[in-house]
CSV table of C-alpha atoms in Angstrom, one decimal:
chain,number,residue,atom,x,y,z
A,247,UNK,CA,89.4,132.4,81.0
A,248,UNK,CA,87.5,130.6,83.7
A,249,UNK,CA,88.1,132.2,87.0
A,250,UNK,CA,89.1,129.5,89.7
A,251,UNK,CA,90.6,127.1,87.0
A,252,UNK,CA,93.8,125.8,88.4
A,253,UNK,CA,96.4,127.0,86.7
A,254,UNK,CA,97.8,123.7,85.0
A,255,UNK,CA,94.2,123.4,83.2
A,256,UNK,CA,95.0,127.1,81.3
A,257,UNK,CA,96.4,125.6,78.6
A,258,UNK,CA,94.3,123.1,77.9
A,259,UNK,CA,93.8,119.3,79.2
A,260,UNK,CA,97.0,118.3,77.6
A,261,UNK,CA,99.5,116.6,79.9
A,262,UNK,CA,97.5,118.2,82.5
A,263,UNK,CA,99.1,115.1,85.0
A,264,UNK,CA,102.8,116.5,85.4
A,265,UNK,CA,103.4,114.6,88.7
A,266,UNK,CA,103.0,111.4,90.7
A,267,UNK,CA,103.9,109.8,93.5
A,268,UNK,CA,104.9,106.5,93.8
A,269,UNK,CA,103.7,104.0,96.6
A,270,UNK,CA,105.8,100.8,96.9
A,271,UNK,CA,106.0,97.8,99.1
A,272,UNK,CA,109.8,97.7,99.5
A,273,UNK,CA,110.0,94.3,96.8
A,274,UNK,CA,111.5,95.5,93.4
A,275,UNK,CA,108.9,93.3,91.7
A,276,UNK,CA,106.2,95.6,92.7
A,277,UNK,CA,107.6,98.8,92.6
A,278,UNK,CA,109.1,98.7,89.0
A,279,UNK,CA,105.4,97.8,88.0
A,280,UNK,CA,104.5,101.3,89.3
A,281,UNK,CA,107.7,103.2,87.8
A,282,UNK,CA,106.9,101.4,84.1
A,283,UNK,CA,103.8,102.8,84.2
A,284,UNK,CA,104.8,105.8,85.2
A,285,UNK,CA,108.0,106.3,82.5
A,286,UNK,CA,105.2,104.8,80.1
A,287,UNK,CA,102.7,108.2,81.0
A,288,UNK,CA,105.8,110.2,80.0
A,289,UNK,CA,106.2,111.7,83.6
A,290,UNK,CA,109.2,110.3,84.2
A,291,UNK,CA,111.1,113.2,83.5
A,292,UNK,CA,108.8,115.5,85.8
A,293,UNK,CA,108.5,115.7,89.9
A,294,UNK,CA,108.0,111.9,91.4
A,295,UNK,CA,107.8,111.5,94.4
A,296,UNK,CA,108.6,108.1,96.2
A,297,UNK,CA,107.0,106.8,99.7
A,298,UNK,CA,108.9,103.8,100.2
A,299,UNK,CA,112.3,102.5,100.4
A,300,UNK,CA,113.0,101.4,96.7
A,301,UNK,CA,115.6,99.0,96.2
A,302,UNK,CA,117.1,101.3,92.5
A,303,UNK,CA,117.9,99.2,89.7
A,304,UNK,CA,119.5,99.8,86.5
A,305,UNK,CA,116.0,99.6,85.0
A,306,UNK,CA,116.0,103.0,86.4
A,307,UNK,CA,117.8,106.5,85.3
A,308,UNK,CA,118.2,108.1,88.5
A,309,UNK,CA,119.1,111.5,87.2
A,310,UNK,CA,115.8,111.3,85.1
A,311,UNK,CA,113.6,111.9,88.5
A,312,UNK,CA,113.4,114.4,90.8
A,313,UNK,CA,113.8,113.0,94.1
A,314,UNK,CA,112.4,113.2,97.1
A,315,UNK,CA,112.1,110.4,99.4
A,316,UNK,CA,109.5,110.2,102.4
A,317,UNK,CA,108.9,107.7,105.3
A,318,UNK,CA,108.5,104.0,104.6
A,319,UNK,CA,105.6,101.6,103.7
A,320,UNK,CA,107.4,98.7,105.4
A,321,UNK,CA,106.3,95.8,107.9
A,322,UNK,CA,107.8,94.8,111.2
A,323,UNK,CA,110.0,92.2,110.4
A,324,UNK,CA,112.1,89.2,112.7
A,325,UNK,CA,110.2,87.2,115.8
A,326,UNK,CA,107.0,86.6,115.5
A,327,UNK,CA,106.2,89.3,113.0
A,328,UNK,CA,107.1,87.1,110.3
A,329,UNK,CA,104.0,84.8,111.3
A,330,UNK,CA,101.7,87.9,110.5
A,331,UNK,CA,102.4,88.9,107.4
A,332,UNK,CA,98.5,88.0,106.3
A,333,UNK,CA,97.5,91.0,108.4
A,334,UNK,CA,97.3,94.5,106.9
A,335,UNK,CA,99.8,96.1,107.0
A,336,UNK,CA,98.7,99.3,109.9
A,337,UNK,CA,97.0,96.5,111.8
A,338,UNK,CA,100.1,94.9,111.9
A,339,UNK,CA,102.2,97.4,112.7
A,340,UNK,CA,100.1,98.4,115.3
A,341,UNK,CA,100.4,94.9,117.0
A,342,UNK,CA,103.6,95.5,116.7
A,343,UNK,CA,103.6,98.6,118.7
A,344,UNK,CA,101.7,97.0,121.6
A,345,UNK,CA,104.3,94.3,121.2
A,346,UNK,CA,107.0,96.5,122.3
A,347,UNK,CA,105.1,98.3,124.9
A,348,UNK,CA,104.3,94.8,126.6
A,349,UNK,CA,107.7,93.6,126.4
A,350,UNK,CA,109.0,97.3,128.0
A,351,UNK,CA,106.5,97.0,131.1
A,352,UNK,CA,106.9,93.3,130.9
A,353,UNK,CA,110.9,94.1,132.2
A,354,UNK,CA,109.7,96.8,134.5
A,355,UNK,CA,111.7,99.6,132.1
A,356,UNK,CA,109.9,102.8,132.3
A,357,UNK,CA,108.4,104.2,129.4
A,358,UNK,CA,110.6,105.4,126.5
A,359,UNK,CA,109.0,106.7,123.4
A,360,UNK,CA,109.2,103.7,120.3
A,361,UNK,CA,110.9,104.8,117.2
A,362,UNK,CA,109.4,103.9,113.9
A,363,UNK,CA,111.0,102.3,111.1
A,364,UNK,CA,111.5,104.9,109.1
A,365,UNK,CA,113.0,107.4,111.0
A,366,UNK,CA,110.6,109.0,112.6
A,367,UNK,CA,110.0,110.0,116.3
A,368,UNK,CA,107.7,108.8,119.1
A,369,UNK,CA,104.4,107.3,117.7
A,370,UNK,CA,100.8,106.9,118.8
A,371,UNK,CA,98.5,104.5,118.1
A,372,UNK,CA,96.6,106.4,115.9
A,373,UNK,CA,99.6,107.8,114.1
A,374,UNK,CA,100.9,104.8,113.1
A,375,UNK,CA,100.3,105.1,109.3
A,376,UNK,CA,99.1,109.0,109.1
A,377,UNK,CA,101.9,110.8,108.3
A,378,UNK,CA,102.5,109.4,104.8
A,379,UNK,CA,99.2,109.9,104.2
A,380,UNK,CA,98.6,113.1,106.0
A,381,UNK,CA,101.7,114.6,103.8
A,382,UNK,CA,100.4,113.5,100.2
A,383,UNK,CA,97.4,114.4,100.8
A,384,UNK,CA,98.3,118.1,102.2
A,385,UNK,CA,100.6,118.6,99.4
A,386,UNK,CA,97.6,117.8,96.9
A,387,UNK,CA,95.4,120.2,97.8
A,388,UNK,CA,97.3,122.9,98.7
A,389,UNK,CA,99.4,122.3,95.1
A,390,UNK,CA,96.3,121.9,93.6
A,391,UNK,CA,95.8,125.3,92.5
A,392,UNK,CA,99.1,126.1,91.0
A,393,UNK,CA,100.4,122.3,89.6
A,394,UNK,CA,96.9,120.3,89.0
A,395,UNK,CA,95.8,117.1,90.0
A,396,UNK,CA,98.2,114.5,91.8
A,397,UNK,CA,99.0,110.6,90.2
A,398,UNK,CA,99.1,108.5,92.8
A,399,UNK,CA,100.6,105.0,91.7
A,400,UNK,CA,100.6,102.0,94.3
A,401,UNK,CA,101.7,98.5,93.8
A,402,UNK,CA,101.5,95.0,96.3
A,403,UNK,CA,99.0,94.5,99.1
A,404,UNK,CA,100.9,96.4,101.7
A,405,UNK,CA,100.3,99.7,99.8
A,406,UNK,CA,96.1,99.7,99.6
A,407,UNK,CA,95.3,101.2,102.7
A,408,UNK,CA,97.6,104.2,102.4
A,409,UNK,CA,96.7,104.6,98.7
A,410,UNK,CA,92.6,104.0,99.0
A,411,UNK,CA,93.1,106.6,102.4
A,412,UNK,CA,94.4,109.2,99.9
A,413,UNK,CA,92.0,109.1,97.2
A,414,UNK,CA,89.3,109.4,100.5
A,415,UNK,CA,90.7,112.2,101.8
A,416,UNK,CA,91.7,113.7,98.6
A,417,UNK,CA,89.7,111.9,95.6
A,418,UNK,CA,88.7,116.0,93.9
A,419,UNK,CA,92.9,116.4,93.8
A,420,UNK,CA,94.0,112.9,93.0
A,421,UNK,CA,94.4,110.2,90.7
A,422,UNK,CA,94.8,106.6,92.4
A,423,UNK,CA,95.6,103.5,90.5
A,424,UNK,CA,96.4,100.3,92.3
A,425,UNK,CA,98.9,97.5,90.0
A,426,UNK,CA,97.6,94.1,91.7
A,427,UNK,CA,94.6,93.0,92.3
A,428,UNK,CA,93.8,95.0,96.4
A,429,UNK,CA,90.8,91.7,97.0
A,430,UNK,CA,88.1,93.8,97.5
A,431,UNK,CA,86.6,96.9,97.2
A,432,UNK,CA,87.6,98.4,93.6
A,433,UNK,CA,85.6,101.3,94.9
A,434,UNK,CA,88.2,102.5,96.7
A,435,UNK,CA,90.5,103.5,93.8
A,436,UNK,CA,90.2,105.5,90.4
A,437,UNK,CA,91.6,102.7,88.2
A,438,UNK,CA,93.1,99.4,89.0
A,439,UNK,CA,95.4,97.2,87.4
A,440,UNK,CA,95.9,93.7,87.6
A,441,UNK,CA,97.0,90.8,85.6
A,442,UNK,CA,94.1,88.7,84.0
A,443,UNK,CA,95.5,85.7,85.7
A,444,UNK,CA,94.4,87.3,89.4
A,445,UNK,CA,90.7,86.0,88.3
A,446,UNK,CA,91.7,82.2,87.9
A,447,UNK,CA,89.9,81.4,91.5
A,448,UNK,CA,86.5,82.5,89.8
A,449,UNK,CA,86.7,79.8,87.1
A,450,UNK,CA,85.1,76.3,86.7
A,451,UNK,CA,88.7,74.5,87.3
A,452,UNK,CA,89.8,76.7,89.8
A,453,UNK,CA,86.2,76.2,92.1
A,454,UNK,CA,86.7,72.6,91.1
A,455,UNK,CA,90.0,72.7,93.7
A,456,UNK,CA,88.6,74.2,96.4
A,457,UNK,CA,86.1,73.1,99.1
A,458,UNK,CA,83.0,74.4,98.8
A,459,UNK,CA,83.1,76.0,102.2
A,460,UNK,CA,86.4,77.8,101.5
A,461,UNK,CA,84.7,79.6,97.9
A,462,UNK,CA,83.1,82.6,99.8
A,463,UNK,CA,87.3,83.3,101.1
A,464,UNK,CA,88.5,83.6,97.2
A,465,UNK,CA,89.3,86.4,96.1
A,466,UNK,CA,89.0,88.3,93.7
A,467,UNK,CA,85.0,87.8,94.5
A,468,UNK,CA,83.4,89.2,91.3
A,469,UNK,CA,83.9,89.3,87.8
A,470,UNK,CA,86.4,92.4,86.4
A,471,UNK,CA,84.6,95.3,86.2
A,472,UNK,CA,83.7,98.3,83.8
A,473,UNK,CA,85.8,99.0,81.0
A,474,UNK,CA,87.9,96.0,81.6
A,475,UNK,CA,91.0,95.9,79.4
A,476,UNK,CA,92.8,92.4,78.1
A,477,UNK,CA,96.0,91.7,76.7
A,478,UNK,CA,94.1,89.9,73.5
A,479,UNK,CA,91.4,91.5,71.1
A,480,UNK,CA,89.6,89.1,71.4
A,481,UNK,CA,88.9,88.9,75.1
A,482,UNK,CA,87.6,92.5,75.3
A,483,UNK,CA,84.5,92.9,77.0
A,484,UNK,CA,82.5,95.6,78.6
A,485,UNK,CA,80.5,95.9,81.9
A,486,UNK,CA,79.8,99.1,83.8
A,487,UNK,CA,80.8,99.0,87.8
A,488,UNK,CA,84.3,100.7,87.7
A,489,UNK,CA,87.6,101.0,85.7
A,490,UNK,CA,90.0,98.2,85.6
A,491,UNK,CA,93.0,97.4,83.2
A,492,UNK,CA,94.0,93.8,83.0
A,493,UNK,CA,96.9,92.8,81.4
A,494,UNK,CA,98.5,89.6,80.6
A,495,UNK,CA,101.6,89.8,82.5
A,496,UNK,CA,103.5,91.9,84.8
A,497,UNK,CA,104.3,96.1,84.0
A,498,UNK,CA,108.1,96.7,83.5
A,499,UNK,CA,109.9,99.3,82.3
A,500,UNK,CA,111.1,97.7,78.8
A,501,UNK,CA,110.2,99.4,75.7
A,502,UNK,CA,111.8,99.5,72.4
A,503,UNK,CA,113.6,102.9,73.1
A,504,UNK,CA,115.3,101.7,76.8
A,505,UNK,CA,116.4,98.5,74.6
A,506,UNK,CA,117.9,100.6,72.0
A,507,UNK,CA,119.7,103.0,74.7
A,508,UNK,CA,120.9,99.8,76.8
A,509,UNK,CA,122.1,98.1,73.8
A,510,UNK,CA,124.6,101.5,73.1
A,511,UNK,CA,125.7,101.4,76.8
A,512,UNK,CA,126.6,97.5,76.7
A,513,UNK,CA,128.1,97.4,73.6
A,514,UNK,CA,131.3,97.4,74.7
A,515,UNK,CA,130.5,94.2,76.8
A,516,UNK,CA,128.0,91.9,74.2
A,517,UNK,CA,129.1,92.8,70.8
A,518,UNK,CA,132.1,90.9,70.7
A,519,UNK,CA,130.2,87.6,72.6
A,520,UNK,CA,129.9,84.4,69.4
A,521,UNK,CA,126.6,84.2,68.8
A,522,UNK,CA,124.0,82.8,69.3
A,523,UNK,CA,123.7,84.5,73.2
A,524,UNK,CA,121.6,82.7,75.4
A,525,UNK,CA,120.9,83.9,78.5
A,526,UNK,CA,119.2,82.4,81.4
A,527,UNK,CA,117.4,83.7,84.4
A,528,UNK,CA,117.0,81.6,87.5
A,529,UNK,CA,114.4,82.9,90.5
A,530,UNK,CA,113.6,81.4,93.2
A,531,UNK,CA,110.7,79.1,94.1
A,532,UNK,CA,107.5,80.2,95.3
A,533,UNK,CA,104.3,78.8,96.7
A,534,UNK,CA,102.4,78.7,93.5
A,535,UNK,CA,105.8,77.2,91.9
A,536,UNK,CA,107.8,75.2,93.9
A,537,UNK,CA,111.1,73.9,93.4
A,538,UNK,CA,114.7,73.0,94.1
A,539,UNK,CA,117.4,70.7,93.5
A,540,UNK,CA,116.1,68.6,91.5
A,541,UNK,CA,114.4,71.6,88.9
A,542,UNK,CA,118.6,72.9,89.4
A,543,UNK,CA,120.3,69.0,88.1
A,544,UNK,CA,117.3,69.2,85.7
A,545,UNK,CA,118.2,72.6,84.0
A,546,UNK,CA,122.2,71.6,84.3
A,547,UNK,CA,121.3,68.5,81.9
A,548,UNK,CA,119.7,70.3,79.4
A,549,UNK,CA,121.9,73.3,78.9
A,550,UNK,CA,124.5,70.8,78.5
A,551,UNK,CA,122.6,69.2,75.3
A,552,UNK,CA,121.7,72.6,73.8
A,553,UNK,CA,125.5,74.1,74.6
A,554,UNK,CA,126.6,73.2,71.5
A,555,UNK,CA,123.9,74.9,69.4
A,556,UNK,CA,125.3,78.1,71.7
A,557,UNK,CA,128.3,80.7,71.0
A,558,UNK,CA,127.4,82.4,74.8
A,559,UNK,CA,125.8,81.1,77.6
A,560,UNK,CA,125.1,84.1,80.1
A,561,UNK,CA,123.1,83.3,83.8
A,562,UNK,CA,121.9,85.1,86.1
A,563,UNK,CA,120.4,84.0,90.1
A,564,UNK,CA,118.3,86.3,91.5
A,565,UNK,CA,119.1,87.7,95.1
A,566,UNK,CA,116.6,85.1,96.1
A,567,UNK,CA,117.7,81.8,94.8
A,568,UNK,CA,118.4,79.0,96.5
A,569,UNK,CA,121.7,78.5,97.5
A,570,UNK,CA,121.5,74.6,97.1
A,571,UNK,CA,120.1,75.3,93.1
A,572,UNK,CA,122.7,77.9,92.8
A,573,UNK,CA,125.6,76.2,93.7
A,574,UNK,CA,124.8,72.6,91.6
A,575,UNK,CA,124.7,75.3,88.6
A,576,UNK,CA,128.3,77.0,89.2
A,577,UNK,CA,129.7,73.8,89.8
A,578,UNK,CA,128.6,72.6,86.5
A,579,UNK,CA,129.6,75.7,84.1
A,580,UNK,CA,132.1,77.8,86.6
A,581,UNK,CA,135.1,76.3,84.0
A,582,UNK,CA,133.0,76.2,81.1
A,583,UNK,CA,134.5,78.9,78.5
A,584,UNK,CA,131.0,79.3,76.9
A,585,UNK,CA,129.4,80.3,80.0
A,586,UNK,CA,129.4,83.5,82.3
A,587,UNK,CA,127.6,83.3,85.2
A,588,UNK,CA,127.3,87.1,87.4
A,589,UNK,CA,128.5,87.1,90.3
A,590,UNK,CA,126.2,89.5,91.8
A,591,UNK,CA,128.1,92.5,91.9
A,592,UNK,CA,127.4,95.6,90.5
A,593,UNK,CA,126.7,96.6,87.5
A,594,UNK,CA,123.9,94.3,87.1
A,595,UNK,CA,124.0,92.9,83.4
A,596,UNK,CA,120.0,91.9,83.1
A,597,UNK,CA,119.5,95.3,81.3
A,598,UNK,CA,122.4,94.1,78.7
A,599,UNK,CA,120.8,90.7,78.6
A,600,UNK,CA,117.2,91.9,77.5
A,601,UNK,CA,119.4,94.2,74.5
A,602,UNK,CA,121.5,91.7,73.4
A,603,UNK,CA,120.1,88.2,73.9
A,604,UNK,CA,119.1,86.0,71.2
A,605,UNK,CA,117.1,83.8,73.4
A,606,UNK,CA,116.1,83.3,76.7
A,607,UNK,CA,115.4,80.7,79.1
A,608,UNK,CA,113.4,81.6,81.9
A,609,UNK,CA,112.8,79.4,85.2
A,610,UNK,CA,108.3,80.0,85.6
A,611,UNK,CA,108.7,81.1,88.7
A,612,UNK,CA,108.8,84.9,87.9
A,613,UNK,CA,105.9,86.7,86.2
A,614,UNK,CA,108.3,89.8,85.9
A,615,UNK,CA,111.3,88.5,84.3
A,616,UNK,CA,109.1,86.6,82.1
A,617,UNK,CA,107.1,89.6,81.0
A,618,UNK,CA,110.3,91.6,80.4
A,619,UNK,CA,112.1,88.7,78.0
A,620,UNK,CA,108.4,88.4,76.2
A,621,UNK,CA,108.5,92.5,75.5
A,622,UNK,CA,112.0,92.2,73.2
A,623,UNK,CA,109.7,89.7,70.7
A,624,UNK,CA,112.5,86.9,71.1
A,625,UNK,CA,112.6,83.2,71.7
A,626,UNK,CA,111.4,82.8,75.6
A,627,UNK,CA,111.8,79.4,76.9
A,628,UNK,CA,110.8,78.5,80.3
A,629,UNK,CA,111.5,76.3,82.6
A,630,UNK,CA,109.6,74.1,85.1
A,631,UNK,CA,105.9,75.5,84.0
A,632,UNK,CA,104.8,72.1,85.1
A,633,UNK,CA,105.7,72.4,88.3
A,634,UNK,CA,103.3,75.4,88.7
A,635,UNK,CA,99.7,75.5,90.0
A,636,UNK,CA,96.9,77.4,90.7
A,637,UNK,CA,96.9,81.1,88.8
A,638,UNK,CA,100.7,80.7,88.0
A,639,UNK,CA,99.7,77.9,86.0
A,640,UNK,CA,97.1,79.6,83.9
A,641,UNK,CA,99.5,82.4,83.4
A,642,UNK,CA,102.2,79.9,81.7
A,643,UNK,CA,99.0,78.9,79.4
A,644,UNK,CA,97.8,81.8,78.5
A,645,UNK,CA,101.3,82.2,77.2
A,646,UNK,CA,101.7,79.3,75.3
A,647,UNK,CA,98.0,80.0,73.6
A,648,UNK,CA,99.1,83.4,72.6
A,649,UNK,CA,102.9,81.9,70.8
A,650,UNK,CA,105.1,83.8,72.9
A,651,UNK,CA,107.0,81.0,75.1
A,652,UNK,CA,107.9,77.4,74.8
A,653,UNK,CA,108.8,75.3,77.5
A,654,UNK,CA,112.2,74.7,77.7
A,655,UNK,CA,113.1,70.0,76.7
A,656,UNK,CA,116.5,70.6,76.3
A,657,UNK,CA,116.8,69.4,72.3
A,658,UNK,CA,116.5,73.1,71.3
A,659,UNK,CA,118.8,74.5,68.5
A,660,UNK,CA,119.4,78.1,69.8
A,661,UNK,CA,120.7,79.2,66.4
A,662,UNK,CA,117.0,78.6,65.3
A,663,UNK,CA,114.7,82.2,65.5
A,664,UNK,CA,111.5,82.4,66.1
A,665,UNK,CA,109.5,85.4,66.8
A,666,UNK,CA,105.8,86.6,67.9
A,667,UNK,CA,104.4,90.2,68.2
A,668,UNK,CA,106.1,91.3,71.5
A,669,UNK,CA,104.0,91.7,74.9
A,670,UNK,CA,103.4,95.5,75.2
A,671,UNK,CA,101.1,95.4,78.4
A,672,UNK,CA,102.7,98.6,80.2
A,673,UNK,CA,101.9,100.8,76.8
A,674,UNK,CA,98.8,99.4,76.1
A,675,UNK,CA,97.9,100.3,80.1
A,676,UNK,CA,99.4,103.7,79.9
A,677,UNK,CA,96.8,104.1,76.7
A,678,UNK,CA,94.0,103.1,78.6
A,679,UNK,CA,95.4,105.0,81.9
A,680,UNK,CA,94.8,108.2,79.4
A,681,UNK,CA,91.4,107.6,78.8
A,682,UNK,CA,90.5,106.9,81.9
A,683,UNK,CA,92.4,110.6,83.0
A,684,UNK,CA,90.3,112.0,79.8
A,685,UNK,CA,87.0,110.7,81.5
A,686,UNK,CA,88.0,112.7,84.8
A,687,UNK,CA,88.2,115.6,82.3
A,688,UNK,CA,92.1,115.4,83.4
């Protein structure tokens, strides 16, 4: 045996990664990205360790992980904090600090310690930021020995600076990977994963719609780098900077197995629904994608020609809707027989839907709840992918090209299947997430 081997590596390189932590930004979007990828690597069942406030879904079996939750990843929010959300997130939470200590001298208070966010007890400057950091990376090297090397999983813009500050500190114990494109620097990161659509700025049309003077601000910058992975065979190619996955749509944690678990456990509930089940999913508009009363009276009138063609009718608002596109909605359907529309409360039902749907329609707002109704292989139809510009837009083509949506006219006949192979982007980045551990020797 080699002496100073860490233990883990005894019995050889397999599953050698029996532990992650996850980084999140407090938006459910983001973090389920991270905990698909991680379920998808099989460690879901082994010690995770989460660094942010997650908002738990039914997506996720909580009595799968072992828990343990640390101090928050989370902006200052109200006042003026909400007009500096383009900063990073330690610069701006240390504004914020000076902030308060202005407004305390400013009132001639004398000087009481300022509390962070998360719990913890008076701050410095300096400290800020450190002790998430500080604490992942102690308990990587110091484990290192005994348990191996460390997954580090990180997801939104808010989370780069404490994940690229742990692979600096730690990079011969850890195992970074950033879901979303972090702008610059790939450097800074083992492996990075973003959706192909993040590089629509450096093509022809996109330069065509901004200012010449504005194209050196575009990010990403560059082209992807090495050992770039797309959705399609066809669009692999190779150049050698640095690892990068890109997918065609958002991670999730949808797989064949979670929809064959969820349709047992909602059984009860769908199996006695007339088919053909249709259910619909409304966001919430966005600057790429905007909308509002007018994409609500527009979705009304065409559910109403296609009802017919419908035994259920099943929608869904996101926490986030509109309440003038909501309520034009309910008013329409609330007394319809064929339609259910959740209220909200708990047990959320969009686990059920993706099971026992036999369509969907989708408003294009949301890259995740589109990428979840494209992995069950079943009619997606959205609507409103005209309204969308920039990146979003090239995301709803990229789509249509590959035959796994259709925009949503209204003169559907639900009762009429069609299929395509279903979008498998978490398990196909989970694949190339293993070679890239392999590479490490991990």
């Amino acid at each position: 045996p080699t002496i100073g081997v860490p233990e883990i590596f005894k019995g050889g390189a397999y599953s050698v990664i029996r532990r992650a932590v996850i980084i999140g930004n407090g938006y459910p979007g983001s973090e389920n990205q991270s905990i698909g990828l991680v379920r998808a690597l099989g460690l879901y069942d082994k010690h995770v360790l989460y660094v942010t406030p997650f908002h738990f879904t039914p997506f996720l079996n909580l009595y799968s992980f072992a828990l343990l939750i640390a101090r928050r990843v989370t902006r200052p929010r109200g006042g003026i904090n909400e007009w500096l959300l383009w900063l990073p997130v330690s610069l701006h939470q240390k504004l914020d600090y000076l902030i308060q200590l202005i407004q305390i001298y400013s009132r001639g208070r004398n000087y009481v310690p300022l509390p962070l966010e998360n719990g913890g007890g008076s701050v410095g400057l300096a400290s800020v930021l450190e002790a998430d950091v500080k604490q992942i990376v102690t308990m990587a090297r110091q484990t290192f020995e005994k348990d191996g090397p460390l997954l580090v999983v990180a997801s939104g813009r808010d989370t780069i600076s404490v994940a690229s500050s742990i692979r600096r500190l730690a990079s011969e114990n850890v195992f970074v990977i950033q879901i979303q494109h972090p702008r610059s620097q790939l450097n800074r990161f083992d492996l990075v994963i973003t959706p192909r659509h993040d590089f629509y700025p450096l093509t022809p049309q996109a330069q065509e719609q901004v200012p010449q003077f504005l194209h050196r601000w575009i990010t990403p910058r560059e082209p992807p780098d090495r050992h770039v992975f797309l959705s399609t065979a066809e669009d692999r190619f190779v150049v050698n900077i640095l690892h990068q996955i890109l997918t065609l749509g958002a991670l999730h944690q949808i797989d064949s197995a979670t929809l064959r678990s969820t349709a047992a456990a909602w059984h009860d509930e769908f199996a006695p629904l007339p088919k053909p089940l249709l259910v619909v999913n409304i966001g919430w508009p966005t600057s790429h994608c905007r909308y509002g009363a007018d994409l609500a009276k527009q979705l009304t009138a065409y559910l109403l020609n296609i009802l017919s063609s419908c035994g259920t009718v099943r929608i869904s608002f996101s926490s986030r809707t509109p309440e003038k596109v909501s309520k034009i909605i309910v008013k329409e359907f609330a007394d319809n027989p064929k339609v259910y529309i959740w209220d909200g409360q708990e047990p959320n039902p969009h686990m059920g839907h993706l099971a026992w749907a036999d369509a969907f329609v989708v408003t294009a707002d949301s890259v995740s709840l589109i990428s979840e109704a494209c992995s069950t292989g079943k009619p997606v139809y959205v609507m409103g992918p005209e309204r969308c510009k920039w990146k979003l837009s090239d995301f709803h083509k990229s789509l249509r090209e590959r035959g796994v949506v259709r925009p949503f006219t209204g003169s559907e006949d639900i009762a009429e299947s069609w299929s395509y192979p279903p979008l498998n982007d978490t398990a196909e980045a989970a694949s190339q997430v293993r070679e890239a551990l392999a590479e490490r020797g991990w």
